[in-house]
Amino acid sequence: MNPFLHKIAYFEANQHMAVNTSAVPVSAVIRYYDDIVRALNEGKSYDQVLAGAASSAAIAHQYGHRSNLFQNDQCVCNEDFAREFYQLFFGITGAYSPEYHETVTIKNTAMALTDFRLQQDAQGNFTPDVEYSSEHHPSGPLEMLGTTINGTNAQERLVELASIAIEHTESLATLPVLLIRGLADDNLSPSGEAVVRTAWSSMTQKDLLLFLRAYSISPLFHSPTRVKYWTSIERRLLVINKISASNDEIYNRVYSVVGHVLEGIRTFRPSNNVFGDQTGDMAADSLDVFLQNYNQNTDQSFLFRRYSISEGDFTWTKDWRDIIASSDGRYTVEHVANYLWQRLIGDGGKNFGALERAHIYALLGTDSGLAGFLDPDNLDHVYTEAELAAADVAVKLNTIGATELELDSASSGELEITSQRIGQAVSFIAASPYMFYQEGK
């Protein structure tokens, strides 16, 4: 149930070693994902994790080598996965020796990927199970990456090959950077890359979770220059997890988790097929994604404003005190605004400027937006920072900032109004550009 473990497994199955349900049976994708989670949880070395993924029915469906056979001393097979096994899984493009890589390593790897026998049930549907046969598989050693790889079937070859590939010069230079950029830092500097490579190379046994743990407590992760752009899925889940206070809210889907679909993203249906799903910088650069996120958090802000639900056996009432800590027992607009911004954005208030603060104060402390609060007769007016700095406006904002929210009220009506106002503030923050990325600190 470790959410970090699932985040890593999701990255592996949708980005690093992507499979696509448009080409792969869902049952095989489920097994693929579960096997990655299990291998990581059992503390297997990273080359074993990658070898297990490469040996899966999902990958055999995805790349088509489930039909590869070695017969009459010839390889009747495609070379798709033989090439991508190195490039996508390990970051080896063949730059070390292009001609050798293409004519020896790739050719022999294709031969090693033969006689995958995918199992079928009584109705003829494929199951996630694989039989690794030797009947149509070459006997004897095969040379790959300048090393003799032994084995009697594809799985045995892949296990041995992965242990060699992960220590290859190209992989040592590329793979750790790929992992850190993909998971944590889109702004990794050349000096940071060098540190990451050194740390990865120093591990006798490559353990992905230990590597990421060491990185997460290092100055690299906590550097103010670190920037991680969120994918549509990460951004949506981040908001929902930050405002959910109980398992009941999660299990009964009080807050919709499918907002990413409206942004054109589907789980296990990567937008770039085998080259992976939407990346965070792709989301941040997309006008359409920004628009869809804005629309969801305005037109559909009722999802965050919900106060209670009574459907069948499920009854629920939102208590924001489960999320927002008080300040000496008080819940002023200023305190709640600061708390929500930090909880969702996590920038220490760096980007919580005068405009953001004024809008959120108005949403929390009144039944109207900022324009309605400052000038009800001019609802279309767009306020600038200079206007907000005017003495009379500043007094109004400071006054509303000191107003206390009725989170301890005995009146269900007052509690509902307060809950809806907090939900509107959450929607405003979630719609802001600052929700699209995280900075180190």
Coordinates of C-alpha atoms in Angstrom, one line a residue:
M1 CA 0.0 0.0 0.0
N2 CA 3.1 2.3 -0.2
P3 CA 2.1 5.1 -2.6
F4 CA 5.7 5.9 -3.4
L5 CA 6.2 2.3 -4.6
H6 CA 3.2 2.6 -6.9
K7 CA 4.4 5.9 -8.2
I8 CA 7.7 4.3 -9.2
A9 CA 5.9 1.3 -10.7
Y10 CA 3.5 3.6 -12.7
F11 CA 6.5 5.5 -14.0
E12 CA 8.1 2.2 -15.1
A13 CA 5.0 0.8 -16.8
N14 CA 3.9 4.1 -18.5
Q15 CA 7.1 6.0 -19.1
H16 CA 10.4 4.1 -18.9
M17 CA 9.2 0.6 -20.1
A18 CA 5.8 1.6 -21.5
V19 CA 3.1 -0.8 -22.6
N20 CA -0.1 0.1 -24.3
T21 CA -3.5 -1.5 -23.7
S22 CA -4.3 -0.8 -27.4
A23 CA -1.8 -3.5 -28.3
V24 CA -1.6 -5.5 -25.1
P25 CA -4.4 -7.5 -23.3
V26 CA -5.4 -5.8 -20.1
S27 CA -4.8 -8.9 -18.1
A28 CA -1.1 -8.9 -19.3
V29 CA -0.8 -5.2 -18.4
I30 CA -2.1 -5.9 -14.9
R31 CA 0.4 -8.8 -14.4
Y32 CA 3.2 -6.6 -15.8
Y33 CA 2.5 -3.8 -13.3
D34 CA 2.0 -6.2 -10.4
D35 CA 5.3 -8.0 -11.2
I36 CA 7.1 -4.7 -11.2
V37 CA 5.6 -3.7 -7.8
R38 CA 6.5 -7.1 -6.4
A39 CA 10.0 -7.1 -7.7
L40 CA 10.7 -3.7 -6.2
N41 CA 9.0 -4.6 -3.0
E42 CA 11.2 -7.7 -2.7
G43 CA 14.3 -5.7 -3.0
K44 CA 15.4 -7.2 -6.3
S45 CA 18.3 -5.6 -8.1
Y46 CA 17.3 -3.2 -10.8
D47 CA 18.7 -5.3 -13.6
Q48 CA 16.4 -8.2 -12.3
V49 CA 13.4 -5.8 -12.3
L50 CA 14.2 -4.9 -15.9
A51 CA 14.8 -8.5 -16.9
G52 CA 11.5 -9.5 -15.4
A53 CA 9.7 -6.8 -17.3
A54 CA 11.5 -7.8 -20.6
S55 CA 10.4 -11.4 -20.1
S56 CA 6.7 -10.5 -19.6
A57 CA 3.8 -11.3 -21.8
A58 CA 3.0 -7.6 -22.0
I59 CA 6.3 -6.7 -23.6
A60 CA 6.0 -9.7 -25.9
H61 CA 2.6 -8.5 -27.1
Q62 CA 3.8 -4.9 -27.3
Y63 CA 6.8 -5.5 -29.6
G64 CA 5.6 -8.6 -31.4
H65 CA 8.4 -10.9 -30.6
R66 CA 5.9 -13.4 -29.2
S67 CA 6.0 -14.7 -32.8
N68 CA 9.8 -14.9 -33.0
L69 CA 11.2 -18.3 -33.8
F70 CA 14.7 -19.7 -34.5
Q71 CA 14.4 -22.6 -36.9
N72 CA 16.5 -24.2 -39.6
D73 CA 19.4 -22.1 -38.3
Q74 CA 17.6 -18.9 -39.1
C75 CA 15.9 -16.3 -37.0
V76 CA 12.4 -15.7 -38.2
C77 CA 11.9 -12.6 -36.1
N78 CA 11.7 -8.8 -35.9
E79 CA 14.3 -6.8 -34.2
D80 CA 12.0 -4.2 -32.6
F81 CA 12.5 -5.1 -28.9
A82 CA 16.1 -6.2 -29.5
R83 CA 16.8 -2.6 -30.2
E84 CA 14.5 -1.0 -27.7
F85 CA 15.6 -3.3 -24.9
Y86 CA 18.9 -1.5 -24.9
Q87 CA 17.7 2.0 -25.9
L88 CA 14.6 2.4 -23.7
F89 CA 15.3 0.1 -20.8
F90 CA 19.1 0.8 -20.4
G91 CA 19.8 3.9 -22.4
I92 CA 22.2 2.1 -24.7
T93 CA 22.0 3.5 -28.3
G94 CA 25.0 1.8 -29.7
A95 CA 27.3 4.9 -29.7
Y96 CA 30.0 2.7 -28.2
S97 CA 30.4 1.0 -31.6
P98 CA 27.5 1.6 -34.0
E99 CA 28.3 -1.1 -36.6
Y100 CA 29.0 -3.8 -34.0
H101 CA 25.9 -2.9 -32.1
E102 CA 23.6 -3.2 -35.2
T103 CA 25.3 -6.2 -36.8
V104 CA 26.2 -8.3 -33.8
T105 CA 24.4 -7.2 -30.6
I106 CA 21.0 -6.4 -32.1
K107 CA 21.0 -9.5 -34.4
N108 CA 21.9 -11.9 -31.6
T109 CA 19.5 -10.3 -29.1
A110 CA 16.7 -10.9 -31.6
M111 CA 17.7 -14.5 -31.7
A112 CA 17.7 -14.6 -27.9
L113 CA 14.1 -13.3 -27.9
T114 CA 12.7 -16.4 -29.6
D115 CA 10.2 -19.0 -28.6
F116 CA 8.1 -16.9 -26.2
R117 CA 4.9 -19.1 -25.9
L118 CA 2.0 -17.0 -24.7
Q119 CA -0.6 -19.1 -23.0
Q120 CA -4.3 -19.1 -23.9
D121 CA -7.4 -20.1 -21.9
A122 CA -10.2 -22.5 -23.1
Q123 CA -11.9 -19.6 -25.0
G124 CA -8.7 -18.8 -26.9
N125 CA -8.0 -15.6 -25.0
F126 CA -4.4 -14.8 -24.1
T127 CA -3.5 -15.1 -20.4
P128 CA -0.6 -13.2 -18.7
D129 CA 1.4 -16.5 -18.6
V130 CA 4.5 -17.3 -20.7
E131 CA 6.3 -20.5 -21.4
Y132 CA 9.9 -19.9 -22.3
S133 CA 10.6 -22.8 -24.7
S134 CA 13.9 -24.1 -26.1
E135 CA 12.5 -25.9 -29.1
H136 CA 12.8 -22.9 -31.5
H137 CA 15.5 -21.1 -29.6
P138 CA 19.2 -21.2 -30.5
S139 CA 21.5 -23.4 -28.5
G140 CA 24.9 -22.4 -27.3
P141 CA 26.3 -19.0 -26.4
L142 CA 25.4 -15.7 -28.2
E143 CA 27.6 -12.6 -28.2
M144 CA 26.0 -9.3 -27.1
L145 CA 27.6 -6.1 -25.8
G146 CA 31.0 -7.8 -26.3
T147 CA 30.0 -10.5 -23.8
T148 CA 29.1 -14.2 -24.2
I149 CA 25.5 -14.7 -23.0
N150 CA 24.4 -18.2 -22.2
G151 CA 21.0 -19.7 -21.5
T152 CA 18.6 -22.3 -22.8
N153 CA 15.6 -20.0 -23.4
A154 CA 14.7 -16.3 -23.7
Q155 CA 14.2 -15.7 -20.0
E156 CA 17.5 -17.1 -19.0
R157 CA 19.3 -15.0 -21.6
L158 CA 17.5 -11.8 -20.6
V159 CA 18.4 -12.3 -16.9
E160 CA 22.1 -12.7 -17.8
L161 CA 22.0 -9.9 -20.4
A162 CA 20.4 -7.4 -18.1
S163 CA 23.1 -7.9 -15.5
I164 CA 25.7 -7.0 -18.2
A165 CA 23.7 -4.2 -19.8
I166 CA 23.2 -2.3 -16.6
E167 CA 27.0 -2.0 -16.1
H168 CA 27.7 -1.0 -19.7
T169 CA 29.4 2.3 -20.1
E170 CA 26.5 3.9 -22.0
S171 CA 24.0 2.7 -19.5
L172 CA 26.0 4.0 -16.5
A173 CA 26.1 7.4 -18.2
T174 CA 22.5 7.5 -19.3
L175 CA 20.1 5.4 -17.2
P176 CA 20.6 7.2 -13.8
V177 CA 20.1 10.6 -15.5
L178 CA 17.0 9.3 -17.3
L179 CA 15.5 8.1 -13.9
I180 CA 16.2 11.3 -12.0
R181 CA 15.0 13.6 -14.8
G182 CA 11.8 11.4 -15.3
L183 CA 11.0 11.2 -11.6
A184 CA 12.3 14.3 -9.9
D185 CA 14.2 17.1 -11.8
D186 CA 13.6 18.5 -15.3
N187 CA 16.3 21.0 -14.6
L188 CA 19.1 18.7 -13.7
S189 CA 22.4 20.5 -14.3
P190 CA 25.6 18.9 -15.9
S191 CA 27.2 18.9 -12.4
G192 CA 24.1 17.3 -11.0
E193 CA 24.2 14.7 -13.7
A194 CA 27.8 13.9 -12.8
V195 CA 26.8 13.4 -9.1
V196 CA 24.0 11.1 -10.1
R197 CA 26.2 9.1 -12.4
T198 CA 28.8 8.7 -9.7
A199 CA 26.3 7.6 -7.1
W200 CA 24.8 5.0 -9.5
S201 CA 28.1 3.6 -10.6
S202 CA 29.3 3.2 -7.1
M203 CA 26.5 0.8 -6.3
T204 CA 27.8 -2.8 -6.6
Q205 CA 24.2 -4.0 -6.9
K206 CA 21.9 -1.5 -8.5
D207 CA 18.9 -1.0 -6.2
L208 CA 16.5 1.5 -7.6
L209 CA 14.7 2.3 -4.3
L210 CA 17.9 2.8 -2.3
F211 CA 19.2 5.0 -5.1
L212 CA 16.1 7.2 -5.0
R213 CA 16.1 7.3 -1.2
A214 CA 19.7 8.5 -1.2
Y215 CA 18.9 11.1 -3.8
S216 CA 15.8 12.3 -2.0
I217 CA 17.8 13.3 1.1
S218 CA 20.6 14.8 -0.9
P219 CA 21.3 18.5 -1.6
L220 CA 20.5 17.8 -5.2
F221 CA 16.8 17.1 -4.5
H222 CA 16.6 20.0 -2.0
S223 CA 18.3 22.4 -4.3
P224 CA 16.3 25.6 -5.2
T225 CA 17.3 25.1 -8.8
R226 CA 15.4 21.7 -9.0
V227 CA 12.2 21.9 -11.0
K228 CA 9.8 19.0 -11.6
Y229 CA 6.8 19.6 -13.9
W230 CA 3.8 17.5 -13.1
T231 CA 2.0 15.3 -15.6
S232 CA -1.8 15.7 -15.8
I233 CA -2.2 12.6 -13.7
E234 CA 0.4 13.6 -11.1
R235 CA -1.2 17.1 -10.7
R236 CA -4.7 15.8 -10.3
L237 CA -3.7 13.1 -7.8
L238 CA -1.6 15.6 -5.9
V239 CA -4.6 17.9 -5.3
I240 CA -7.0 15.1 -4.4
N241 CA -4.6 13.5 -2.0
K242 CA -3.9 16.8 -0.3
I243 CA -7.5 17.5 0.4
S244 CA -8.7 14.0 1.2
A245 CA -8.9 13.3 4.9
S246 CA -10.1 9.7 5.1
N247 CA -10.2 6.4 3.3
D248 CA -13.9 6.9 3.0
E249 CA -13.4 9.9 0.8
I250 CA -11.0 7.9 -1.4
Y251 CA -13.0 4.7 -1.7
N252 CA -16.3 6.4 -2.4
R253 CA -14.7 8.8 -5.0
V254 CA -15.9 12.0 -3.3
Y255 CA -13.3 13.8 -5.5
S256 CA -13.0 12.8 -9.2
V257 CA -9.7 11.3 -10.1
V258 CA -10.3 11.1 -13.9
G259 CA -9.7 14.8 -14.7
H260 CA -6.6 13.7 -16.7
V261 CA -8.9 12.1 -19.3
L262 CA -10.3 15.5 -20.2
E263 CA -6.7 16.6 -20.8
G264 CA -6.2 13.7 -23.3
I265 CA -4.3 11.4 -21.0
R266 CA -5.3 7.8 -20.2
T267 CA -3.5 5.4 -17.8
F268 CA -1.7 2.6 -19.6
R269 CA -2.4 4.2 -23.0
P270 CA 0.8 6.2 -23.3
S271 CA 0.5 9.2 -25.7
N272 CA 3.9 8.3 -27.3
N273 CA 3.3 4.6 -27.3
V274 CA 6.5 2.7 -26.4
F275 CA 8.3 6.0 -25.9
G276 CA 6.2 6.8 -22.9
D277 CA 3.2 8.9 -21.8
Q278 CA 2.9 12.6 -21.4
T279 CA 5.8 14.2 -19.5
G280 CA 5.5 17.0 -17.1
D281 CA 7.1 19.6 -19.4
M282 CA 4.7 18.5 -22.2
A283 CA 1.8 19.2 -19.9
A284 CA 3.2 22.6 -18.8
D285 CA 3.8 23.6 -22.5
S286 CA 0.3 22.7 -23.6
L287 CA -2.2 25.5 -23.9
D288 CA -5.0 22.9 -24.2
V289 CA -3.9 21.2 -21.0
F290 CA -3.8 24.5 -19.1
L291 CA -7.3 25.4 -20.5
Q292 CA -8.8 22.0 -19.5
N293 CA -7.3 22.2 -16.0
Y294 CA -8.7 25.8 -15.7
N295 CA -12.1 24.7 -16.9
Q296 CA -12.2 21.7 -14.5
N297 CA -11.4 23.9 -11.6
T298 CA -13.9 26.6 -12.4
D299 CA -16.9 25.0 -14.2
Q300 CA -16.6 21.9 -12.1
S301 CA -15.5 23.5 -8.8
F302 CA -18.5 21.9 -7.1
L303 CA -16.4 18.8 -6.7
F304 CA -14.2 20.6 -4.2
R305 CA -17.1 22.6 -2.7
R306 CA -19.1 19.5 -1.7
Y307 CA -20.1 19.5 1.9
S308 CA -22.1 16.3 2.3
I309 CA -23.2 13.2 0.5
S310 CA -25.9 10.7 1.3
E311 CA -26.1 7.9 -1.2
G312 CA -27.3 4.5 -0.3
D313 CA -25.2 3.3 2.7
F314 CA -22.7 6.0 2.3
T315 CA -23.0 9.2 4.3
W316 CA -20.3 11.8 4.5
T317 CA -19.7 15.3 5.7
K318 CA -16.6 17.3 5.0
D319 CA -14.7 18.6 8.0
W320 CA -11.8 20.8 6.9
R321 CA -10.3 20.7 10.4
D322 CA -9.1 17.2 9.4
I323 CA -6.9 18.9 6.7
I324 CA -6.2 22.4 8.0
A325 CA -4.4 22.8 11.3
S326 CA -5.5 25.8 13.4
S327 CA -3.4 28.7 14.5
D328 CA -3.8 28.8 18.3
G329 CA -7.3 27.3 17.9
R330 CA -8.3 29.9 15.4
Y331 CA -9.0 29.7 11.6
T332 CA -8.6 33.2 10.2
V333 CA -8.9 33.8 6.5
E334 CA -5.2 34.8 6.4
H335 CA -4.1 31.6 8.2
V336 CA -6.3 29.3 6.1
A337 CA -5.2 31.0 2.9
N338 CA -1.5 30.5 3.8
Y339 CA -2.1 26.9 4.9
L340 CA -3.9 25.9 1.7
W341 CA -1.3 27.5 -0.5
Q342 CA 1.6 25.8 1.2
R343 CA -0.3 22.4 1.3
L344 CA -1.0 22.4 -2.4
I345 CA 1.9 24.4 -3.8
G346 CA 4.6 23.8 -1.2
D347 CA 6.8 26.8 -2.1
G348 CA 7.0 28.4 1.3
G349 CA 4.9 31.3 0.0
K350 CA 7.4 32.3 -2.6
N351 CA 4.7 32.6 -5.3
F352 CA 1.9 33.6 -3.0
G353 CA 1.8 37.2 -4.2
A354 CA -0.5 40.1 -3.8
L355 CA -2.9 39.0 -6.6
E356 CA -3.1 35.4 -5.4
R357 CA -3.6 36.4 -1.8
A358 CA -6.3 39.0 -2.6
H359 CA -8.3 36.5 -4.7
I360 CA -8.1 33.7 -2.1
Y361 CA -9.0 36.1 0.7
A362 CA -12.1 37.1 -1.2
L363 CA -13.1 33.5 -1.9
L364 CA -12.7 32.5 1.7
G365 CA -14.1 35.5 3.4
T366 CA -17.0 36.5 1.2
D367 CA -19.7 34.9 -1.1
S368 CA -18.3 36.7 -4.1
G369 CA -15.0 36.9 -5.9
L370 CA -12.5 39.7 -5.6
A371 CA -14.2 42.0 -8.0
G372 CA -17.6 41.5 -6.3
F373 CA -16.0 42.2 -2.9
L374 CA -14.2 45.3 -3.9
D375 CA -16.7 46.8 -6.3
P376 CA -20.0 45.0 -6.8
D377 CA -21.0 47.4 -9.6
N378 CA -17.9 46.5 -11.7
L379 CA -17.8 42.7 -11.7
D380 CA -15.7 42.5 -14.9
H381 CA -12.9 44.5 -13.6
V382 CA -9.5 42.8 -13.5
Y383 CA -7.4 44.1 -10.6
T384 CA -3.7 44.8 -10.9
E385 CA -1.1 44.6 -8.1
A386 CA -0.9 48.4 -8.1
E387 CA -4.6 48.7 -7.5
L388 CA -4.4 46.2 -4.7
A389 CA -1.7 48.2 -3.0
A390 CA -3.9 51.3 -2.7
A391 CA -4.5 52.2 0.9
D392 CA -8.3 51.8 1.0
V393 CA -8.1 48.4 -0.8
A394 CA -5.3 47.2 1.5
V395 CA -7.4 48.0 4.5
K396 CA -10.3 46.0 3.1
L397 CA -8.1 43.0 2.4
N398 CA -6.4 43.2 5.8
T399 CA -9.8 43.3 7.5
I400 CA -11.1 40.3 5.7
G401 CA -7.8 38.5 6.3
A402 CA -8.4 38.8 10.1
T403 CA -12.0 37.4 9.7
E404 CA -12.4 34.0 11.4
L405 CA -13.9 31.2 9.5
E406 CA -16.7 29.3 11.1
L407 CA -15.1 25.8 11.2
D408 CA -16.1 25.3 14.8
S409 CA -19.7 26.4 14.4
A410 CA -22.6 24.4 15.8
S411 CA -24.7 25.4 12.8
S412 CA -24.6 23.0 9.9
G413 CA -25.6 25.9 7.6
E414 CA -22.6 28.0 8.6
L415 CA -20.3 24.9 8.3
E416 CA -21.6 24.3 4.8
I417 CA -21.0 27.8 3.6
T418 CA -17.5 27.8 5.1
S419 CA -16.8 24.4 3.5
Q420 CA -17.9 25.7 0.1
R421 CA -15.7 28.8 0.4
I422 CA -12.6 26.6 1.2
G423 CA -13.5 24.4 -1.7
Q424 CA -13.5 27.5 -4.0
A425 CA -10.1 28.5 -2.7
V426 CA -8.8 25.1 -3.4
S427 CA -10.2 25.3 -6.9
F428 CA -8.5 28.7 -7.5
I429 CA -5.1 27.3 -6.3
A430 CA -5.5 24.1 -8.4
A431 CA -6.2 26.2 -11.5
S432 CA -3.1 28.4 -11.1
P433 CA 0.1 27.9 -13.1
Y434 CA 2.0 27.2 -9.9
M435 CA 0.1 23.9 -9.7
F436 CA 2.0 22.6 -12.7
Y437 CA 5.4 22.2 -11.1
Q438 CA 7.4 21.8 -8.0
E439 CA 10.6 23.6 -7.0
G440 CA 13.2 22.2 -4.7
K441 CA 14.0 24.0 -1.4

